[in-house]
Amino acid sequence: MKRKLNEECGVFGIYCQDHVAVAPLTYLGLFALQHRGQESSGMAVSDGTQLRLHKGSDLVPKVFSDEILEELKGHAAIGHVRYSTSDTNLPENAQPLAVDSAFGQVALAHNGNLVNSAELRQQLARSGAVFNTTTDTELIVHLMAQQGGSLEDALVKTAQKLTGAFALVVLAKDKLIGVRDPFGFRPLVLGARLDGYILASESCALTNLGAEVIREIEPGEMVIIEQGGVRFRRYAEEKREAFCAFEYVYFARPDSNLLGQNVHQVRKRIGAALWHEAPVDADIVIAAPDSGTPAAMGFAEASGLPFEIGLLKNRYIGRTFSGPSRELRELGVRIKLNPIEAVIKDQRIVIIDDSIVRGTTSAKIVRLLKETGAKEVHMYAACPPYRYPCCYGIDTSKEDLVAAKYDLEEIRRLIGADTLRFLSVEGLVGAIGLPKERLCLACFNGDYPLVGACCDCEKGEGAENGQ
Amino acid sequence: MKRKLNEECGVFGIYCQDHVAVAPLTYLGLFALQHRGQESSGMAVSDGTQLRLHKGSDLVPKVFSDEILEELKGHAAIGHVRYSTSDTNLPENAQPLAVDSAFGQVALAHNGNLVNSAELRQQLARSGAVFNTTTDTELIVHLMAQQGGSLEDALVKTAQKLTGAFALVVLAKDKLIGVRDPFGFRPLVLGARLDGYILASESCALTNLGAEVIREIEPGEMVIIEQGGVRFRRYAEEKREAFCAFEYVYFARPDSNLLGQNVHQVRKRIGAALWHEAPVDADIVIAAPDSGTPAAMGFAEASGLPFEIGLLKNRYIGRTFSGPSRELRELGVRIKLNPIEAVIKDQRIVIIDDSIVRGTTSAKIVRLLKETGAKEVHMYAACPPYRYPCCYGIDTSKEDLVAAKYDLEEIRRLIGADTLRFLSVEGLVGAIGLPKERLCLACFNGDYPLVGACCDCEKGEGAENGQ
Amino acid sequence: MKRKLNEECGVFGIYCQDHVAVAPLTYLGLFALQHRGQESSGMAVSDGTQLRLHKGSDLVPKVFSDEILEELKGHAAIGHVRYSTSDTNLPENAQPLAVDSAFGQVALAHNGNLVNSAELRQQLARSGAVFNTTTDTELIVHLMAQQGGSLEDALVKTAQKLTGAFALVVLAKDKLIGVRDPFGFRPLVLGARLDGYILASESCALTNLGAEVIREIEPGEMVIIEQGGVRFRRYAEEKREAFCAFEYVYFARPDSNLLGQNVHQVRKRIGAALWHEAPVDADIVIAAPDSGTPAAMGFAEASGLPFEIGLLKNRYIGRTFSGPSRELRELGVRIKLNPIEAVIKDQRIVIIDDSIVRGTTSAKIVRLLKETGAKEVHMYAACPPYRYPCCYGIDTSKEDLVAAKYDLEEIRRLIGADTLRFLSVEGLVGAIGLPKERLCLACFNGDYPLVGACCDCEKGEGAENGQ
Amino acid sequence: MKRKLNEECGVFGIYCQDHVAVAPLTYLGLFALQHRGQESSGMAVSDGTQLRLHKGSDLVPKVFSDEILEELKGHAAIGHVRYSTSDTNLPENAQPLAVDSAFGQVALAHNGNLVNSAELRQQLARSGAVFNTTTDTELIVHLMAQQGGSLEDALVKTAQKLTGAFALVVLAKDKLIGVRDPFGFRPLVLGARLDGYILASESCALTNLGAEVIREIEPGEMVIIEQGGVRFRRYAEEKREAFCAFEYVYFARPDSNLLGQNVHQVRKRIGAALWHEAPVDADIVIAAPDSGTPAAMGFAEASGLPFEIGLLKNRYIGRTFSGPSRELRELGVRIKLNPIEAVIKDQRIVIIDDSIVRGTTSAKIVRLLKETGAKEVHMYAACPPYRYPCCYGIDTSKEDLVAAKYDLEEIRRLIGADTLRFLSVEGLVGAIGLPKERLCLACFNGDYPLVGACCDCEKGEGAENGQ
C-alpha cells in the first residue's frame, strides 16, 4: 500500500497595492524558501479578476522563466515549494492547488500533515467528491467548497474540521488568507513592506525581500489581508503550543528567527550544550558539512578546542549529478565529501552532525575519516536520538529510524565511531531557549501532542487527543 | 470573456484479455486518430487493480516514449487526442481525466460539446463541487460521482442529464464503457480483435490495428465491455439521428467509413456533384492540397478535364516550423504551397478546396496561381457555405465565418477568383448517400437539431429543443 | 571498415547589397532544399569583416531560431542541408565548414562525392595536415589552403586537383564563389533578385525566394559574385556533361526545373512512357505515395485508365515517430501506409513507384494491397533497374541493390506482384527530353563517366578515366 | 578586436590495463576538477584501435550521461574542463581536440596560455594550415603534425617551439603523454592506481579516485605512459620554476596539495599572516563565503578573536539561476548572500575575502553588513593587490583590475570599509612556504618570468625573455 504524502514544505503569500507586480517578488520569496523543498515549485497570482497558476516539478529558477513571470500578472499571490519522497513525486501533487467553485477561483498551498485525512476523504467521496490528487490540500479544498457562507467563514468551518498540522495560505481574487493550526506545529510569519504584506514559512523570506517582520501567526489564528488592510481572527482555542523543535535542528535557514530565536544562534548553543553534557579529550572539532557547522563552532568555542574544516562538500553535487552510479558507489562517499588529509591525519577528531536519522551517512563519514588517517573519531549528534516517526509533516517511518531499533552502544558500533553522543532533550530545550511546553518534541520523546490514525502517535506516551 | 472549450477530438478505448499489454496498441490507435487533434495526447491504463495516467501537450509520438509505454501496464485503456484553439491549450485540460471517487479510480475521455454546461457547472458548484479545469469532461465526472448505485447506473443517470454532443469512453479498474449521445452527433465505432475489443472515433483506428469493425454505437446507446464480454444498453430514446456532415467534408480520414460510407468515395462524389451543379470551361483541375484532392479527382473524372498537380504542399511545414516569420509573411504563401509553373502557366484552372471558412487562405491561393501565370482561376468549395457556428464540437465563431457576413459575389471578389462556386446542401447530402434526416447540417443551413444556451443555435430555424 | 561519406545534399549561397540581412533568406532557401537532406543544417554568414557560423544535426527550423538568425548578421551567406547514413551522422561532419587560414576566414559547403579522396587525404596528411572530419569538404579546404595566390586562384588550382562530383559554394568575407565539376554531375543554378544573387542546388529555392533564374553554372565553370557584380570563369575543359538522371527520378522537387526540364512534367512523361512500353489490362492506376504520384498520373492519362488514391501516407509519420517499434513491425506497413479498401477491393491495380532499390518496401506494398482485397497487382517502376552503385554522391552499395543480384522474374517473385515492369533506359532518356550524352546513367547501365578508386566504377563498362 | 582565449582549465589523463573501462573514471576525475572550469567538459577515449570523442558546453554531469559513458569504450583517456569568458564560449573551442593526421588519431587537451601564439598562427597559416578554432590547443596540434618522426619526437619538437604556460595531455591509440612547460606555470601531477596511471591538474582528482600521488611532472619534462609502463623524458632545460601563486589563493581545491603544500593549510597561514601584518581591534572575524573561510579561520586563531558565520551563501544560486533579474538587482546582493543579523548587529567585524580583483563584490558586501547593523567593517584580502594582468592562463585585463587604477586609500573609499588591508607579497610567499624563486607572482608584482607579445608582460619589471 502506497504511503500517504507527508512532506516538509514552504509556503509564501503576498498582497500588494494594485500597481505592484508580485510574481517576481513571489519568485524571490520562494527562492529564499527553496531549502524547505526542491521537488516542485508553484505559484498562483491574482490580478483582481482572475487567478493564473504555474507550477512544475523542479527548482524555482527552472520552473519560472522571465517570460512566465511576465504572464503571471497581478498584485496578490501565493506560492509553494515541496519536498517529497520519490514515490509520490507526481506533477499533479504540486502546489498551489487552484480550483473553481461556488466561491469563484481559489488557490491554496499547505505545509503540514493532517492526521484525520483518511476519514475526511471517505466522507467526502461518499458525498460525491472526486479527487485528482492524494494530497491533504485537495481534501481541504473540498471541505471548504461544501461549507456555505463567505469564503472566510467557510475556511473557519473547514479549519475546525481539520486535525493535524497545517500552515495554509489561501488566495481568492480579492484577498489573501493565512491559517495556522491550533497547535502551531508549522511556522507562519507575517511581514510588511511599504507596498504590502507578506506571509511566509520563515522570516528569511521576509528579510530577503526587504520586509519587516510583524509577528508570527498564532496557533488557532487566521489572518485576512485585503484591500482594507490586515485583520486577525481566532477560529479555535489554542490547545497548547507545539512548535516543531526539528525546525531549529535541521529545517530552517540559519538566518531565520523562529518564535524570536535565531536559528544559527540556537545551533551554536546546541554545540556548547553538547560539550557541557559530554566533554571529550580531542585535538580538533569539525562539522559534517554543511548543516553541522554552527554546532561544531559552538562546541569548539565552549571547549576551547580548535574548529577546523576536515571535510569539504563538493559544491557541484546536487540535482545535476547523474553519471556513473556504480563507479560512484564503489569509490564511496569521497566523491561527495572531500577529506583534507593535512587536517585529519593523526588527529583525535570530534565531528558534529545535525542529527543521526538512519545512520548510514554517519557510518560512511567515520570510515572516510579513519581511512584518511584520523586517530580517533568522536561523533556527536546535535539533537537527541530520533526515535518516533513524525505525524505532523516530516516524512519518516519507524523502520528507517536507527534509534528506534538500537541502543546507543549498538549505534556506536554500527557507525564505527570511538565515541557516540546525542544531546539530551533538556539540553535541546535549553539551547532553543523556549519553555518545553511550547515545543513539539514527539520525534525525540514520543510525547505526541495530538493523536490520530496515521501512525505511531496513537501509542504515544502521555498524548492528548486532538479534537 | 474567455470562450468555453469546444473542440474536435478523437477518443479510443481497448479491453483485452489479461495478458495483453494494451499501451502500445492504444498508442497506435491514437496515432491513427492524430488527424483529429494535435494539441494534446493522453491515455489511462488499467491493470485490474490500479489506473495509470500519462498525458502531455504534444503529438502522440512526442508524449509517449517506449519507457513510458512500458510503465503503463495493463490490459484495458482509454486514450484521447485533442485539438484546441490556442487560448485554451492548458495542460490541465488534456484528457483523459482520471479521478478517485466513491466508485474508486475512474478515467474518462470525451469528444463533443455540451450545450447545457454552464447550467450544470452552476448546479454542481452550488452543491460543493470544485473544478480543476474548464472542460465538459470534468462536469461529467462530477455528475457521475454524485449519482448513487453502480458505476454503470451512475453513468446512465449522468448521460440522461447531459444535453449536447458527446462520444465518451470511460475506464474503471475492471471495465470499459462507451456512450454516444441521443443524436449521435459524434462518431464512435466498435471493433474486435482476437484478443479483445476496441472503441474508436473512426474505423481507421480499428483497421490500422488489424481489428474487424463490428458496428457503430447507436445514438442513445451505451456499450459495456468487461471480463464476461460485451453488452449494449439503451439509456435514452433516439431523438433523431444528427450525424455531423462536416466529418465527411473535412475531419475524417479518407480510409475511414462513417455510417457505412467511405470518406474518400464521398469526397469524390462531392467533386462530381460540383461539376454537375456548375460546369465550367477550363483546361485543368487541381486541388488545394491535400484535403481538396479527392473532390478534384471526382470533378476531373465527371468533367473529362485533366486532373493535375499545380500546388505542392511543403512536407516540412508543420509543428516544427519556427524561424523568420516576418520574411515568411513577406514571401507569402509560396514557402508553404509551391506552385509548379510548368503546369499552371497560361492555363484556365479549376481549383477545388474542401471548404471555405474564413476565406483568407483561398485569397492567397488565387493570388499565387495568378502570379504564377494562370489565365483564369475558378474556385470551387467541396461543401455549402459555412454560415452558422457549430455547438456540437467544432470550434467556430460567427465573426470568423466569411459566408456569415458576405454573399457569394462579395466573397468571390474578396478571394479574387474568376468564378466562385459552393456545393448545394442537396448536392452534399446526395454525395454522402444518406437520408438528410440522419445528418446534422446546422453549420450549412442553421437547422440546429438541439437548442442550448451556448450560441446561435437558439436562433436556429426549425430547431427542436433538446430536453 | 567504416564507409566513407557519400551522401546527397543541398547547397545554397547568397550575396546581397550591404543593407540586406541574408540569414532569414538563407533559412528559407535551405528550407526549400530540405528534401535534399534532413540530417543536418548549417549556414555561414559574412558581414564584410567577419564570418559567423551556426549548424546542427536537425531540420532547418529546429536548428535556426529567430534569435540565432538575428545574431547571424551579414549580407552574404552560404548554407547546406545534408542527408547521411546513420553511421556517419556526426555533428562535426555538418556543413558548412568554416576555417581560418592564410586567406582569412573561409566557409565552404559541398554536394557530391570525390573519387580520389583517399589519395588526396594521404598526400595532405604527409604534408602535415590535421583532419577534424571525414568529409570531402575538409580535403578541399586543405588543398585550397596549400595553394598560393588569391583565394580565387587557389580555388581554381584546387578544383583542378579534384576528381569526382562536386557542386561547391565558398564564402569569404567579401565574395561568394560557386564551382561545378567538369562533368556537371550535381546541379547548381544561379538566380537574381533585385537586391542580389543566389546560388542553389535547385531552382525551387530561387523561385521560393522570389528570384529569377539566370542560368545553370556550366560543368567546369566557376562563378564569382562580389561587390562589382558577377563573373564567370572556366577552370577546366568540359569533359562530357554527365548530369545525374536520378535527380529527375527521385531527388529533385517537382517544381524545380533542371537543365530546362520541369521535374514534375518529366515524371508524368515517364508514366506515359511506362504505359507505351508495357500496356496492361487493369481497372485503376494508383501511386506509391507520394513520389510515385506524377508518374501514376501520366500513366493514367496515357492509358485512359482511371487514376485513383489507393494508399494514403500517414502525414504524422516522420522524424517525430518513436514509440512501440515492436508493435509497429508486427502491424506492418499499414500504420504508415493506409489503404482505402473502398478503392482497392476487387480491383486489378497498376501501382507505380518512383524506383525499386532494395525491394523491401515494394514487397510490403504488394502484400498490403492483396490483404486489402486487390484482385491483381501490377507493379511499375518509374525508372530502369538500379544495378550499379553511385560514386558521385548517392549513398548506395551493391549488396543493397536488388536488381544487382536478381533478374526481373526473380524480383517479381520476391515482391509478389502479378506483373513487374521497369522503364527502359531509352524510355527514361526520352522522358527527360535531353540527349543521352548529357546524362549520367551509370546506376542504370554501369557506364561510369569517371573512374576512381571508390567502388565498382572501376569495372564500369565503357568508362572513361577521370584525370 | 576580439580577445584571444586565455582561460583557467583542468586537464586529466588515464591509462589502464586493457580490461578497465576508463570513461566513468575520467568522468569522476573531471568532476573532481569541475571547480577549474564550468563552461565545457569533454573527453576522448582510446580502445587501442580507435579514439572516441564527446564534449559539450555544460557541467560534467550534464554532458555525460550513463549511455554516453557506455559508448566511450576504452582503457585510456584524456579529459578537460574549461572556464571561459562569455564572448569566447564557442562549442568548437571545447576540448579535447581530436584530429586525424599522419600520426593517426590524436587527441589533446591543454591548460595554460601561449605568449607566442599570434606568431605561430601566422607561420602555420602561411604553410597552408587551416584553423577551426581560436585555441592554442589547435596551434599545438598543427605544429605537431608538421614535425616528422614518431609522435613522441614530434611532441618534443613542438614543445620546444612553444613559449608560455602549458600543461598538456595527449592521447594516441596506444599511449598517453603529459607535458609541462619549462617554467611549470600550471600544475600537472602523476598518480597510480593498482590498474593504471593518472595525470591531473590537481591531486584531489587522484585521491578522489583512490589513486596514490607519485609526483608532479617537472618543468620542461614529459611523461609517456604506454603498455610497457611509465617513462619520463626531459625536453628542455628548466628555466626557473614559476608556479602560479594564485592557485594557492583561489583556484585550487582546499584538499589538493600543490608542490607539497596543502592548499587549505596555506590559506589558514595566509589568514594568520594577515593578522600579524595588520592587527585590528574588533569583535568577530567572518569570511566572504565560501572562499575566504580558511583565511578567516586562520586570522581568528592567530588573533584570538571569535570566528563567526555572518554571511550565508545561498546554495541554490548557481548555473540554474535565471528569473527576475531586475528585481534581483534592486534587492541587491542579499538574495545571494544572506546576512545573519543576530551575528552581525552592533559588532565590529573583520571580514576576509580571498582576493579583491574588481572590487564591486567587496563594496556590496560592506554595504550589506552595514545595512544589517555592523558597527565597523574591516575588510582584509587574503593576497596582495592584483595589479598586473596574467599572460599564463588567467583571463584578466588591466582595465578590470581595481588595484591597477587606484591606491589603497582610494579603494577603501570605493568599497566603503572602515579599514582595508591586503597581504604583502612576502607574507604570501611565507604562507605558501616555498622559496620565492619557485613562484610566479607577476600578477602581484609585475615580475613576469617570460615576456611575450600578448599584453603588459612586455613592460614587466625585471622580466626575462622566454626564448
Short mmCIF file of C-alpha atoms in Angstrom, two decimals, chain D residues 41-45 52-56 62-65 68-69 71-72 95-96:
data_model
loop_
_atom_site.label_atom_id
_atom_site.label_comp_id
_atom_site.label_asym_id
_atom_site.label_seq_id
_atom_site.Cartn_x
_atom_site.Cartn_y
_atom_site.Cartn_z
CA SER D 41 33.56 19.41 -20.47
CA GLY D 42 34.96 16.76 -22.75
CA MET D 43 36.81 13.52 -23.03
CA ALA D 44 38.49 11.35 -25.67
CA VAL D 45 38.83 7.62 -25.07
CA ARG D 52 36.04 8.29 -29.44
CA LEU D 53 35.29 11.89 -28.50
CA HIS D 54 32.44 13.55 -26.64
CA LYS D 55 32.22 17.10 -25.36
CA GLY D 56 29.66 19.78 -24.64
CA LYS D 62 25.15 17.32 -17.88
CA VAL D 63 27.48 16.48 -20.75
CA PHE D 64 27.98 12.80 -19.88
CA SER D 65 25.00 10.52 -19.38
CA ILE D 68 27.36 8.19 -23.44
CA LEU D 69 29.87 6.82 -20.95
CA GLU D 71 29.66 4.16 -25.65
CA LEU D 72 33.05 5.70 -24.86
CA GLN D 95 38.43 20.39 -25.53
CA PRO D 96 39.92 17.80 -26.03
#
